[in-house]
Amino acid sequence: MANRRSFIKQSLMVSVASLFPFRFTKADVNEPTIGIMPAASGQPMVISTWSHGLAANEAAALIIDAGGKALDAVEKGVHVPEADPETMSVGLGGLPDSEGNVTLDACIMAPSGNAGSVTYLQHILHPVSVARKVMENTPHVILSGEGALKFALDNGFEKTNLLTDKAKAEWEKWKSSGAHYAPNANWENHDTIGLLAMDASGDLAGACTTSGMAFKHPGRVGDSPVIGAGLFVDNKIGAATATGEGEAVLKTLGSFLIVEFMRNGMHPQQACEAAIQRLTEAVKVHDNMQVGYLAINKAGEIGAFALRKGFQYAVYQNGEHKLIDAGFLFEWK
Ligand code: ASP
């Protein structure tokens, strides 16, 4: 109830703010109440979605603590779940689509505002690194499917079998049950990894990578590789990332929305809560829907909020790694 009350109080404030978008400054808003960390501008920090974010943050922290760049930190950070066969929602070991193919979506965004993305990519262990090459070596932002695979192979990536025995067995069980695809974004409580980092220069970068919704329709692309939906970075303002049912995030362009809320003066926590509020107004929320948002601003303040209970995020700050339960709007039915 406390969460809900705080949400309602803040959403009232949000609707007033939307009437006067450019007059709404940080000084006008209520102090947020959930998931707030002290400001730490210029201090290296890393935040990421779900418990698999802990290991990813460790890899990212090694880079920024050694004076490395946020962009390298986010790429190397998400390599960890991409290569972990036990993480069944990202890269190797990810649950396949309805035809048994593991198809990957990933994107990356640099402090310069440059961005790269791959969608519906198969057979490549580190789609985020292909996305980085798209960003750095082509005039494009998004490469998809066969074209993305050709680009990866042309750039020295090798084909890997990403379908593990465990994921294949889950798919066979699903198939033999005669089930039809239905979104279930909180499958075993570990989903997409979205990772945001601030380096010692105070620069922000982000990466987001996933095998998408389990047993999805072949060809389906979610929010994760779409700049502004699964990830957005504006190095002057802040960065945000999303996890959960991509269709709902796509329809509300969640990460871009959060950064715009921060631009208009909201604390990252308030911005994440306001984006969940917007989602409930814009899409039909069904009983299995989960969406979680995570954000950081230029001052190193962070926020997180989810549609439903269960979203966790990992934080690396002041040399310490933590896993934190995000605030949420609804309990599961
Ligand atoms: N957002 C991802 C997608 O829709 C899935 C997830 O986060 O679980 O593909």
Short mmCIF file of C-alpha atoms and ligand atoms in Angstrom, two decimals:
data_model
loop_
_atom_site.label_atom_id
_atom_site.label_comp_id
_atom_site.label_asym_id
_atom_site.label_seq_id
_atom_site.Cartn_x
_atom_site.Cartn_y
_atom_site.Cartn_z
CA MET A 1 0.00 0.00 0.00
CA ALA A 2 2.83 2.37 0.82
CA ASN A 3 4.15 1.90 -2.69
CA ARG A 4 0.76 2.51 -4.18
CA ARG A 5 0.17 5.61 -2.06
CA SER A 6 3.54 7.03 -2.99
CA PHE A 7 2.83 6.21 -6.61
CA ILE A 8 -0.53 7.95 -6.58
CA LYS A 9 0.93 10.99 -4.86
CA GLN A 10 3.71 11.18 -7.41
CA SER A 11 1.46 10.49 -10.39
CA LEU A 12 -0.71 13.46 -9.40
CA MET A 13 2.44 15.50 -9.44
CA VAL A 14 3.32 14.05 -12.83
CA SER A 15 0.00 15.05 -14.37
CA VAL A 16 0.42 18.60 -13.10
CA ALA A 17 3.94 18.56 -14.48
CA SER A 18 2.71 17.43 -17.88
CA LEU A 19 0.58 20.58 -18.09
CA PHE A 20 3.67 22.74 -17.56
CA PRO A 21 6.49 20.59 -18.86
CA PHE A 22 9.14 23.27 -19.03
CA ARG A 23 8.39 24.89 -15.69
CA PHE A 24 8.70 21.65 -13.74
CA THR A 25 11.99 21.66 -11.90
CA LYS A 26 13.54 19.38 -9.36
CA ALA A 27 12.85 21.90 -6.60
CA ASP A 28 9.09 21.60 -7.22
CA VAL A 29 8.75 17.87 -6.72
CA ASN A 30 8.18 15.78 -3.63
CA GLU A 31 11.15 13.89 -2.31
CA PRO A 32 10.94 10.41 -3.80
CA THR A 33 10.68 7.53 -1.38
CA ILE A 34 11.83 4.30 -2.98
CA GLY A 35 15.21 2.95 -4.04
CA ILE A 36 17.12 6.20 -3.72
CA MET A 37 20.88 6.14 -3.55
CA PRO A 38 23.01 9.13 -2.58
CA ALA A 39 24.32 11.32 -5.39
CA ALA A 40 27.80 10.38 -6.55
CA SER A 41 28.67 12.45 -9.59
CA GLY A 42 31.91 11.49 -11.29
CA GLN A 43 32.20 8.43 -9.09
CA PRO A 44 32.30 5.22 -11.13
CA MET A 45 29.11 3.24 -10.75
CA VAL A 46 27.23 0.48 -12.52
CA ILE A 47 23.58 -0.54 -12.31
CA SER A 48 21.84 -3.38 -14.09
CA THR A 49 18.67 -5.42 -14.19
CA TRP A 50 17.99 -8.64 -12.24
CA SER A 51 20.28 -10.80 -10.12
CA HIS A 52 22.39 -11.78 -13.12
CA GLY A 53 23.36 -8.11 -13.05
CA LEU A 54 25.63 -8.78 -10.07
CA ALA A 55 28.18 -10.75 -12.10
CA ALA A 56 27.81 -8.35 -15.02
CA ASN A 57 28.43 -5.37 -12.73
CA GLU A 58 31.58 -7.03 -11.39
CA ALA A 59 33.03 -7.27 -14.89
CA ALA A 60 32.00 -3.69 -15.68
CA ALA A 61 33.40 -2.40 -12.36
CA LEU A 62 36.82 -3.86 -13.10
CA ILE A 63 36.98 -1.65 -16.18
CA ILE A 64 35.77 1.62 -14.74
CA ASP A 65 37.72 1.20 -11.50
CA ALA A 66 40.87 0.88 -13.61
CA GLY A 67 40.04 4.22 -15.26
CA GLY A 68 38.33 2.64 -18.30
CA LYS A 69 35.44 4.09 -20.23
CA ALA A 70 31.75 3.57 -19.52
CA LEU A 71 31.25 2.28 -23.07
CA ASP A 72 33.79 -0.53 -22.62
CA ALA A 73 32.39 -1.29 -19.17
CA VAL A 74 28.82 -1.80 -20.39
CA GLU A 75 29.92 -4.02 -23.28
CA LYS A 76 32.18 -6.22 -21.15
CA GLY A 77 29.62 -6.26 -18.34
CA VAL A 78 26.81 -7.73 -20.42
CA HIS A 79 29.18 -10.26 -21.99
CA VAL A 80 28.91 -12.17 -18.70
CA PRO A 81 25.20 -13.11 -18.91
CA GLU A 82 25.46 -13.41 -22.71
CA ALA A 83 28.01 -16.21 -22.22
CA ASP A 84 26.39 -17.82 -19.16
CA PRO A 85 24.37 -20.92 -20.19
CA GLU A 86 22.47 -20.77 -16.88
CA THR A 87 20.95 -17.39 -17.75
CA MET A 88 18.02 -18.56 -19.85
CA SER A 89 16.92 -15.15 -21.08
CA VAL A 90 20.14 -13.77 -22.59
CA GLY A 91 22.56 -15.12 -25.24
CA LEU A 92 23.89 -18.67 -24.83
CA GLY A 93 21.27 -20.83 -23.13
CA GLY A 94 18.47 -18.37 -23.86
CA LEU A 95 15.03 -19.89 -24.38
CA PRO A 96 14.24 -20.16 -28.09
CA ASP A 97 11.30 -18.97 -30.17
CA SER A 98 8.30 -21.18 -30.92
CA GLU A 99 10.28 -23.02 -33.61
CA GLY A 100 13.25 -23.76 -31.36
CA ASN A 101 15.60 -21.05 -32.67
CA VAL A 102 17.49 -18.79 -30.26
CA THR A 103 17.17 -15.27 -31.65
CA LEU A 104 18.90 -12.34 -30.03
CA ASP A 105 18.21 -8.61 -29.69
CA ALA A 106 20.87 -6.21 -28.37
CA CYS A 107 21.88 -2.57 -28.43
CA ILE A 108 24.50 -0.23 -27.06
CA MET A 109 24.64 3.53 -26.66
CA ALA A 110 27.70 5.72 -26.15
CA PRO A 111 28.11 9.00 -24.25
CA SER A 112 28.35 10.76 -27.62
CA GLY A 113 24.75 9.73 -28.37
CA ASN A 114 25.94 7.26 -30.97
CA ALA A 115 24.02 3.98 -30.97
CA GLY A 116 24.06 0.54 -32.56
CA SER A 117 21.70 -2.38 -32.51
CA VAL A 118 21.05 -5.87 -33.82
CA THR A 119 17.68 -7.57 -33.93
CA TYR A 120 16.66 -11.16 -34.59
CA LEU A 121 20.32 -12.21 -34.75
CA GLN A 122 21.10 -15.93 -34.53
CA HIS A 123 24.24 -18.00 -33.77
CA ILE A 124 26.40 -15.21 -32.31
CA LEU A 125 27.59 -15.38 -28.70
CA HIS A 126 27.98 -11.64 -28.11
CA PRO A 127 25.29 -9.71 -29.99
CA VAL A 128 26.14 -6.56 -28.00
CA SER A 129 29.58 -6.51 -29.61
CA VAL A 130 28.02 -6.82 -33.05
CA ALA A 131 25.79 -3.87 -32.08
CA ARG A 132 28.89 -1.90 -31.10
CA LYS A 133 30.47 -2.62 -34.48
CA VAL A 134 27.27 -1.48 -36.22
CA MET A 135 27.54 1.74 -34.20
CA GLU A 136 31.23 2.34 -34.84
CA ASN A 137 31.81 0.92 -38.32
CA THR A 138 28.64 1.62 -40.28
CA PRO A 139 26.43 4.63 -41.02
CA HIS A 140 23.45 2.60 -39.67
CA VAL A 141 21.87 2.10 -36.28
CA ILE A 142 20.03 -1.23 -36.65
CA LEU A 143 20.90 -4.40 -38.57
CA SER A 144 18.44 -7.26 -38.52
CA GLY A 145 18.23 -11.04 -39.06
CA GLU A 146 20.24 -12.47 -41.95
CA GLY A 147 21.84 -9.09 -42.67
CA ALA A 148 23.00 -8.75 -39.08
CA LEU A 149 24.42 -12.29 -39.18
CA LYS A 150 26.25 -11.59 -42.45
CA PHE A 151 27.69 -8.39 -40.94
CA ALA A 152 28.82 -10.29 -37.83
CA LEU A 153 30.50 -13.05 -39.85
CA ASP A 154 32.13 -10.50 -42.17
CA ASN A 155 33.52 -8.78 -39.06
CA GLY A 156 35.17 -11.87 -37.60
CA PHE A 157 32.45 -13.18 -35.27
CA GLU A 158 32.02 -16.94 -35.35
CA LYS A 159 28.89 -19.07 -35.43
CA THR A 160 28.07 -20.74 -32.10
CA ASN A 161 25.28 -23.13 -31.17
CA LEU A 162 23.33 -21.10 -28.60
CA LEU A 163 20.62 -23.70 -27.89
CA THR A 164 21.72 -25.61 -24.79
CA ASP A 165 20.26 -29.00 -23.85
CA LYS A 166 18.45 -27.38 -20.93
CA ALA A 167 16.81 -24.69 -23.08
CA LYS A 168 15.94 -27.29 -25.73
CA ALA A 169 14.28 -29.47 -23.09
CA GLU A 170 12.21 -26.48 -21.86
CA TRP A 171 11.16 -25.74 -25.43
CA GLU A 172 10.22 -29.40 -26.05
CA LYS A 173 8.18 -29.43 -22.84
CA TRP A 174 6.41 -26.24 -23.90
CA LYS A 175 5.77 -27.61 -27.39
CA SER A 176 4.45 -30.96 -26.25
CA SER A 177 2.06 -29.25 -23.82
CA GLY A 178 0.33 -27.84 -26.91
CA ALA A 179 0.72 -24.36 -25.45
CA HIS A 180 0.32 -21.26 -27.54
CA TYR A 181 2.63 -18.34 -26.99
CA ALA A 182 1.53 -16.09 -24.17
CA PRO A 183 3.69 -13.36 -22.69
CA ASN A 184 5.21 -14.31 -19.37
CA ALA A 185 7.88 -11.77 -18.69
CA ASN A 186 8.89 -12.86 -15.21
CA TRP A 187 9.94 -16.36 -16.18
CA GLU A 188 11.99 -17.64 -13.24
CA ASN A 189 12.64 -14.05 -12.24
CA HIS A 190 15.52 -13.43 -14.61
CA ASP A 191 15.10 -11.61 -17.87
CA THR A 192 16.86 -9.16 -20.15
CA ILE A 193 20.03 -7.50 -18.93
CA GLY A 194 20.10 -3.73 -19.23
CA LEU A 195 23.30 -2.24 -17.80
CA LEU A 196 24.14 1.44 -17.30
CA ALA A 197 27.55 2.74 -16.23
CA MET A 198 29.10 6.04 -15.20
CA ASP A 199 32.87 6.26 -15.49
CA ALA A 200 35.32 8.43 -13.54
CA SER A 201 34.87 11.26 -16.05
CA GLY A 202 31.14 11.21 -15.30
CA ASP A 203 30.33 9.86 -18.78
CA LEU A 204 27.31 7.58 -19.16
CA ALA A 205 26.83 4.59 -21.47
CA GLY A 206 24.38 1.69 -21.64
CA ALA A 207 23.83 -1.74 -23.15
CA CYS A 208 20.83 -4.02 -23.33
CA THR A 209 20.81 -7.64 -24.53
CA THR A 210 18.29 -10.49 -24.52
CA SER A 211 17.01 -13.65 -26.15
CA GLY A 212 13.58 -12.05 -25.86
CA MET A 213 10.34 -13.53 -24.66
CA ALA A 214 10.46 -17.31 -24.40
CA PHE A 215 8.69 -19.17 -27.25
CA LYS A 216 7.85 -15.94 -29.08
CA HIS A 217 6.65 -15.92 -32.69
CA PRO A 218 9.54 -16.34 -35.15
CA GLY A 219 10.70 -12.91 -36.27
CA ARG A 220 9.44 -11.14 -33.17
CA VAL A 221 11.60 -8.21 -32.05
CA GLY A 222 11.13 -6.77 -28.58
CA ASP A 223 11.99 -3.46 -26.96
CA SER A 224 15.56 -4.35 -26.00
CA PRO A 225 17.31 -3.46 -29.31
CA VAL A 226 15.14 -0.42 -29.98
CA ILE A 227 16.89 2.80 -28.99
CA GLY A 228 14.52 4.77 -26.78
CA ALA A 229 12.51 1.68 -25.79
CA GLY A 230 14.87 -0.82 -24.11
CA LEU A 231 17.69 1.69 -23.66
CA PHE A 232 18.38 5.38 -23.92
CA VAL A 233 21.40 7.45 -22.93
CA ASP A 234 21.70 11.23 -22.99
CA ASN A 235 25.06 12.05 -21.50
CA LYS A 236 23.90 15.51 -20.42
CA ILE A 237 20.88 14.17 -18.53
CA GLY A 238 20.97 10.47 -17.67
CA ALA A 239 20.25 6.98 -18.92
CA ALA A 240 17.49 4.40 -18.60
CA THR A 241 16.86 0.78 -19.48
CA ALA A 242 13.91 -1.61 -19.45
CA THR A 243 13.07 -5.24 -18.85
CA GLY A 244 9.84 -7.14 -19.11
CA GLU A 245 7.14 -7.35 -21.74
CA GLY A 246 8.74 -5.54 -24.65
CA GLU A 247 5.50 -4.77 -26.45
CA ALA A 248 4.35 -2.55 -23.58
CA VAL A 249 7.73 -0.80 -23.42
CA LEU A 250 7.74 -0.26 -27.19
CA LYS A 251 4.28 1.29 -27.17
CA THR A 252 5.38 3.83 -24.58
CA LEU A 253 9.04 4.26 -25.59
CA GLY A 254 9.84 3.76 -21.91
CA SER A 255 13.56 4.51 -21.69
CA PHE A 256 13.35 7.68 -23.77
CA LEU A 257 10.35 8.77 -21.72
CA ILE A 258 12.29 8.33 -18.47
CA VAL A 259 15.23 10.38 -19.75
CA GLU A 260 12.81 13.09 -20.88
CA PHE A 261 11.15 13.08 -17.44
CA MET A 262 14.61 13.51 -15.91
CA ARG A 263 15.36 16.33 -18.35
CA ASN A 264 12.27 18.08 -17.04
CA GLY A 265 13.56 17.87 -13.49
CA MET A 266 12.44 14.55 -12.11
CA HIS A 267 14.64 12.40 -9.92
CA PRO A 268 15.35 9.03 -11.62
CA GLN A 269 13.07 7.33 -9.11
CA GLN A 270 10.16 9.59 -9.91
CA ALA A 271 10.88 9.24 -13.62
CA CYS A 272 10.70 5.42 -13.42
CA GLU A 273 7.46 5.58 -11.45
CA ALA A 274 5.96 8.09 -13.87
CA ALA A 275 6.89 5.86 -16.83
CA ILE A 276 5.10 2.90 -15.22
CA GLN A 277 2.12 5.16 -14.63
CA ARG A 278 2.17 6.18 -18.32
CA LEU A 279 2.29 2.51 -19.30
CA THR A 280 -0.85 1.72 -17.28
CA GLU A 281 -2.62 4.57 -19.08
CA ALA A 282 -1.39 3.60 -22.55
CA VAL A 283 -1.60 -0.20 -22.75
CA LYS A 284 -3.91 -2.90 -21.50
CA VAL A 285 -2.19 -4.43 -18.47
CA HIS A 286 -2.84 -8.19 -18.35
CA ASP A 287 -2.29 -10.48 -15.37
CA ASN A 288 1.09 -11.83 -16.52
CA MET A 289 2.56 -8.51 -17.54
CA GLN A 290 5.77 -7.34 -15.92
CA VAL A 291 7.84 -4.30 -16.83
CA GLY A 292 10.77 -2.97 -14.84
CA TYR A 293 12.68 0.27 -15.36
CA LEU A 294 16.09 1.34 -14.11
CA ALA A 295 17.61 4.82 -14.46
CA ILE A 296 20.57 6.96 -13.47
CA ASN A 297 21.06 10.71 -13.79
CA LYS A 298 24.15 12.78 -14.33
CA ALA A 299 24.50 13.32 -10.57
CA GLY A 300 24.81 9.55 -10.06
CA GLU A 301 21.36 9.27 -8.46
CA ILE A 302 19.46 6.15 -9.40
CA GLY A 303 15.88 4.95 -9.53
CA ALA A 304 14.00 1.75 -10.30
CA PHE A 305 10.36 0.80 -10.43
CA ALA A 306 8.29 -2.09 -11.76
CA LEU A 307 4.74 -2.79 -12.71
CA ARG A 308 4.71 -5.81 -10.37
CA LYS A 309 6.57 -7.22 -7.43
CA GLY A 310 9.76 -9.18 -8.09
CA PHE A 311 11.97 -6.87 -10.14
CA GLN A 312 15.48 -6.70 -8.71
CA TYR A 313 18.44 -4.64 -9.77
CA ALA A 314 22.15 -4.80 -9.07
CA VAL A 315 24.16 -1.76 -8.01
CA TYR A 316 27.90 -1.23 -7.86
CA GLN A 317 28.83 1.92 -5.99
CA ASN A 318 31.54 2.92 -3.48
CA GLY A 319 33.30 -0.40 -4.06
CA GLU A 320 30.23 -2.37 -2.96
CA HIS A 321 27.93 -4.70 -4.89
CA LYS A 322 24.27 -4.91 -3.87
CA LEU A 323 21.09 -6.54 -5.13
CA ILE A 324 18.02 -4.43 -4.40
CA ASP A 325 14.28 -5.12 -4.62
CA ALA A 326 12.61 -2.45 -6.73
CA GLY A 327 9.40 -0.73 -5.70
CA PHE A 328 6.34 -1.83 -7.64
CA LEU A 329 2.79 -0.85 -8.43
CA PHE A 330 0.89 -4.17 -8.22
CA GLU A 331 1.21 -7.52 -6.48
CA TRP A 332 0.83 -10.57 -8.74
CA LYS A 333 -2.77 -11.85 -8.85
N1 ASP B 1 12.15 -7.04 -22.79
C1 ASP B 1 12.44 -8.31 -23.35
C2 ASP B 1 11.64 -8.52 -24.60
O1 ASP B 1 10.50 -8.11 -24.66
C3 ASP B 1 12.18 -9.48 -22.47
C4 ASP B 1 12.54 -9.38 -21.04
O2 ASP B 1 13.03 -8.41 -20.53
O3 ASP B 1 12.29 -10.38 -20.37
O4 ASP B 1 12.14 -9.16 -25.49
#
